[in-house]
Amino acid sequence: IQGKVGIVTGGGSGHLPIFTGYVGPGFLDACAVGDVFASPSAEQMASAIRHANGGTGVLRLYGNYGGDVMNFDMAGEMVEMEDDIATTTVLLADDVVSAPKQEAEKRRGVAGMVYAFKIAGAAADTRADLREVTRIAQKAADSCRSIGMALSPCIVPQAGKATFAIGEDEMEMGMGIHGEPGIWRDKLKPADAITDEMIDRILADHEFGKGDRLSVLVNSLGATPLEELYIMYRRVKQRFDDLGAEIVMPLVGRYATSMEMTGATITTLALDEELERHLKAPAACAYWQV
């Protein structure tokens, strides 16, 4: 769109509806998608940037994974030299168990990028310049905290076998969306106990208290059904009600998956007036309409 900052993302397939599901008005302008759990090429990413360019620059907004970072950096250099397109980068690094707080820049990006897509898209729709859209997107990314847990692996088609082995009566806390190791593995626990630990670990990283406002995403990693996600959300809401914090525009469903993995992630987005305004701004894509 001419005169609007473009927003692009990219990464491997297998995480539907990320990434293609979030292209639309008030969200992303384009995305580059690689093979299952594999980064797109720098050429694919450069093509997405060119497609999204409206003459005022392009924000690259994606998860903190080595291959994606390397290829998006190369793509940025390509379009700057060949097309004179200015680009900036915001990385999502919201997975609280993937690195300690003092090394937060090493954390993985997970479902928090869904919130960042929405807020950055709303900022771009105001015709803010590239620096301002980047600032707001970074603020949204910095305000997200996520944690996941898994009950089963998934199968990458090229490999034809499960990404990891886990017993039918076991679970793993802190599992990454590609099957990266978590922080403990044990027998299955009740839903409230699992949810409590996930919230406890988020609160240890970002405190919420009386009068605070936040949005919460309870996300299926693929096979976990809505009924079980709502059982988890019920407990999430109890926990934040007890703290005196108010949940705004909660999301429950499949927003960032890992093929057919059974499991879930919880993401919190700490809100201020600016972030809440952009979160509530009208937008429409295949999986989220406001």
XYZ file of C-alpha atoms in Angstrom:
290
model
C 0.000 0.000 0.000
C 1.558 3.270 -1.092
C 2.447 5.611 1.759
C 2.176 2.899 4.441
C 5.040 1.161 6.175
C 5.124 -2.445 5.032
C 5.320 -5.313 7.527
C 6.758 -8.701 6.588
C 7.433 -11.885 8.479
C 8.736 -15.306 7.633
C 9.808 -18.722 8.846
C 9.277 -22.407 8.339
C 5.999 -24.097 7.483
C 4.253 -26.258 10.048
C 3.139 -23.478 12.367
C -0.181 -22.612 10.705
C -1.843 -20.181 10.817
C 1.559 -18.516 11.201
C 2.602 -17.102 8.829
C 0.205 -16.816 5.892
C -2.879 -16.644 8.110
C -1.912 -13.196 9.418
C -1.605 -11.385 6.093
C -4.437 -8.882 5.765
C -5.658 -5.363 6.533
C -4.288 -4.187 9.877
C -1.878 -7.124 10.068
C 0.984 -8.207 7.770
C 1.546 -7.151 4.171
C 3.535 -10.199 3.080
C 5.350 -13.270 4.381
C 8.011 -15.684 3.232
C 7.493 -19.367 4.057
C 10.063 -22.163 3.944
C 9.772 -25.936 4.148
C 8.494 -27.503 7.386
C 10.548 -26.075 10.277
C 13.083 -24.641 7.773
C 13.862 -20.995 7.074
C 12.841 -19.437 3.759
C 15.725 -18.347 1.548
C 17.045 -14.790 1.552
C 15.654 -14.448 -1.997
C 12.147 -15.392 -0.810
C 12.415 -12.914 2.036
C 13.664 -10.160 -0.300
C 10.698 -10.839 -2.591
C 8.313 -10.444 0.363
C 9.970 -7.152 1.337
C 9.655 -5.813 -2.217
C 6.000 -6.867 -2.325
C 5.285 -5.060 0.968
C 7.127 -1.870 0.071
C 4.863 1.160 -0.193
C 7.674 3.675 -0.484
C 8.084 4.384 3.235
C 10.141 1.386 4.322
C 9.475 -2.136 5.582
C 9.574 -3.682 9.059
C 10.861 -7.260 9.336
C 8.968 -8.782 12.270
C 9.686 -12.418 13.115
C 10.867 -14.961 15.676
C 14.389 -15.196 17.077
C 15.746 -18.238 15.205
C 19.248 -18.390 13.751
C 18.388 -19.316 10.164
C 15.611 -16.746 9.923
C 17.851 -14.010 11.356
C 20.687 -14.785 8.941
C 18.457 -14.912 5.860
C 16.377 -11.843 6.764
C 19.574 -9.849 7.377
C 20.823 -10.887 3.928
C 17.448 -10.006 2.395
C 17.559 -6.565 4.017
C 20.990 -5.912 2.531
C 19.791 -7.094 -0.883
C 16.766 -4.782 -1.068
C 18.719 -1.845 0.335
C 21.392 -2.168 -2.364
C 19.202 -3.227 -5.294
C 15.919 -1.427 -4.590
C 16.825 1.365 -2.139
C 14.237 0.062 0.376
C 14.842 0.993 4.021
C 14.176 -1.861 6.459
C 14.211 -2.374 10.216
C 14.000 -5.500 12.373
C 12.059 -6.497 15.479
C 12.676 -9.996 16.832
C 10.209 -11.851 19.043
C 11.992 -13.483 21.971
C 9.098 -14.204 24.311
C 9.754 -17.803 25.483
C 10.691 -17.318 29.141
C 12.205 -20.777 29.671
C 14.540 -20.743 26.649
C 17.093 -18.418 28.321
C 17.389 -16.623 31.669
C 16.049 -13.089 32.056
C 19.540 -11.547 31.969
C 20.042 -13.162 28.549
C 16.570 -12.429 27.195
C 17.964 -11.593 23.735
C 18.779 -15.323 23.325
C 15.193 -16.447 23.893
C 13.081 -18.138 21.234
C 10.153 -16.396 19.619
C 6.842 -18.214 19.988
C 3.170 -17.195 19.983
C 3.890 -13.624 21.112
C 4.468 -12.753 17.479
C 0.687 -12.983 16.932
C 0.236 -9.965 19.228
C 3.170 -8.159 17.619
C 1.681 -8.650 14.133
C -1.597 -7.077 15.266
C -0.075 -4.108 17.073
C 2.518 -3.319 14.405
C -0.169 -3.581 11.719
C -2.381 -1.114 13.573
C 0.529 1.313 13.969
C 1.314 1.102 10.244
C -2.347 1.787 9.432
C -2.054 5.176 11.165
C 0.585 6.044 8.523
C 3.240 6.373 11.206
C 6.779 6.378 9.799
C 9.142 3.397 9.857
C 10.902 4.477 13.044
C 7.601 4.854 14.912
C 6.128 1.552 13.669
C 9.368 -0.165 14.675
C 9.271 1.430 18.135
C 5.704 0.251 18.768
C 6.413 -3.237 17.422
C 9.465 -3.509 19.693
C 7.391 -2.320 22.650
C 4.813 -5.034 21.912
C 7.533 -7.682 21.561
C 9.138 -6.600 24.846
C 5.749 -6.796 26.590
C 5.126 -10.456 25.667
C 5.972 -13.492 27.786
C 5.256 -17.081 26.731
C 5.736 -20.646 27.900
C 4.754 -23.960 26.345
C 4.193 -27.569 27.346
C 3.886 -30.684 25.203
C 2.222 -34.081 25.566
C 3.243 -35.618 22.229
C 5.720 -35.066 19.375
C 4.977 -34.232 15.764
C 6.281 -35.771 12.541
C 8.216 -33.642 10.046
C 7.281 -35.005 6.594
C 10.854 -34.989 5.237
C 12.053 -37.037 8.218
C 9.038 -39.330 8.439
C 9.515 -39.956 12.137
C 8.626 -38.244 15.419
C 10.772 -35.252 16.410
C 11.187 -36.726 19.919
C 9.907 -39.628 22.030
C 7.680 -39.211 25.072
C 5.572 -41.705 27.018
C 1.791 -41.688 26.691
C 1.533 -40.869 30.403
C 4.247 -38.175 30.307
C 4.460 -34.460 29.588
C 7.280 -31.978 29.094
C 7.260 -28.429 30.456
C 8.909 -25.673 28.443
C 8.999 -27.559 25.139
C 9.784 -25.361 22.108
C 7.597 -25.206 19.002
C 10.088 -27.315 17.001
C 10.452 -29.884 19.769
C 13.346 -28.107 21.487
C 13.978 -29.603 24.948
C 12.004 -28.208 27.868
C 12.941 -27.829 31.527
C 11.453 -31.022 32.968
C 9.680 -34.216 31.957
C 7.385 -36.123 34.308
C 4.066 -37.930 34.591
C 0.975 -36.092 33.378
C -0.404 -33.571 35.883
C -3.902 -32.086 36.294
C -4.748 -29.140 34.057
C -4.834 -26.629 36.928
C -1.408 -27.739 38.182
C 0.081 -27.429 34.699
C -1.498 -24.016 34.138
C -0.411 -22.788 37.574
C 3.216 -23.622 36.875
C 3.076 -21.921 33.479
C 1.601 -18.765 35.017
C 4.070 -18.887 37.920
C 6.994 -18.958 35.497
C 5.581 -16.043 33.496
C 4.963 -14.024 36.689
C 8.529 -14.698 37.846
C 9.676 -12.955 34.661
C 7.069 -10.171 34.435
C 5.085 -9.122 37.466
C 1.384 -8.312 37.248
C -0.606 -6.756 40.065
C -3.730 -4.860 41.033
C -4.972 -2.536 38.303
C -2.697 -3.928 35.578
C -4.217 -4.733 32.203
C -3.067 -7.530 29.932
C -4.183 -9.741 27.093
C -3.739 -13.507 27.261
C -3.389 -16.059 24.458
C -4.004 -19.728 25.274
C -2.806 -21.469 22.148
C -3.037 -25.054 20.885
C 0.165 -26.517 19.430
C -2.007 -28.460 16.970
C -3.870 -31.449 18.383
C -5.066 -30.018 21.709
C -8.777 -29.246 21.331
C -10.622 -26.086 22.297
C -12.323 -27.775 25.253
C -8.973 -28.354 26.944
C -7.743 -24.846 26.100
C -10.828 -23.382 27.783
C -10.134 -25.484 30.893
C -6.685 -23.878 30.948
C -8.050 -20.385 30.284
C -10.505 -20.769 33.160
C -7.551 -21.247 35.501
C -5.550 -18.424 33.875
C -8.422 -16.021 34.485
C -8.767 -17.142 38.115
C -5.072 -16.440 38.678
C -5.169 -12.928 37.223
C -8.490 -12.137 38.942
C -6.811 -13.079 42.228
C -4.013 -10.610 41.454
C -6.497 -7.846 40.636
C -5.302 -7.655 37.019
C -7.790 -7.329 34.152
C -7.629 -9.479 31.009
C -8.487 -7.615 27.794
C -9.421 -9.327 24.492
C -8.302 -12.867 25.421
C -7.546 -15.300 22.608
C -8.148 -19.059 22.885
C -7.527 -21.377 19.945
C -4.983 -22.457 17.323
C -2.906 -19.353 16.632
C 0.646 -20.767 16.376
C 0.964 -24.521 16.022
C 3.663 -27.177 15.669
C 2.207 -29.546 13.071
C 0.071 -32.106 14.973
C 1.810 -31.757 18.341
C -0.391 -32.142 21.424
C 0.299 -29.322 23.841
C -0.314 -25.658 24.491
C 1.361 -22.318 25.020
C 0.293 -19.413 27.191
C 1.278 -15.858 26.229
C 0.707 -12.666 28.194
C 0.859 -9.182 26.690
C 1.254 -6.414 29.259
C -0.800 -3.438 28.115
C -0.519 0.311 28.409
C -2.864 2.804 26.750
C -0.929 2.818 23.473
C -0.649 -0.950 23.098
C -4.283 -1.481 24.084
C -5.449 1.074 21.521
C -3.546 -0.703 18.748
C -4.713 -4.123 19.952
C -8.339 -2.975 19.651
C -7.945 -1.273 16.251
C -9.967 -2.777 13.381
C -8.168 -5.502 11.420
C -8.966 -8.648 9.466
C -7.054 -11.740 8.466
C -8.001 -15.376 8.042
C -7.713 -16.214 11.760
C -8.431 -13.042 13.706
C -10.854 -10.214 13.092
C -11.269 -7.141 15.254
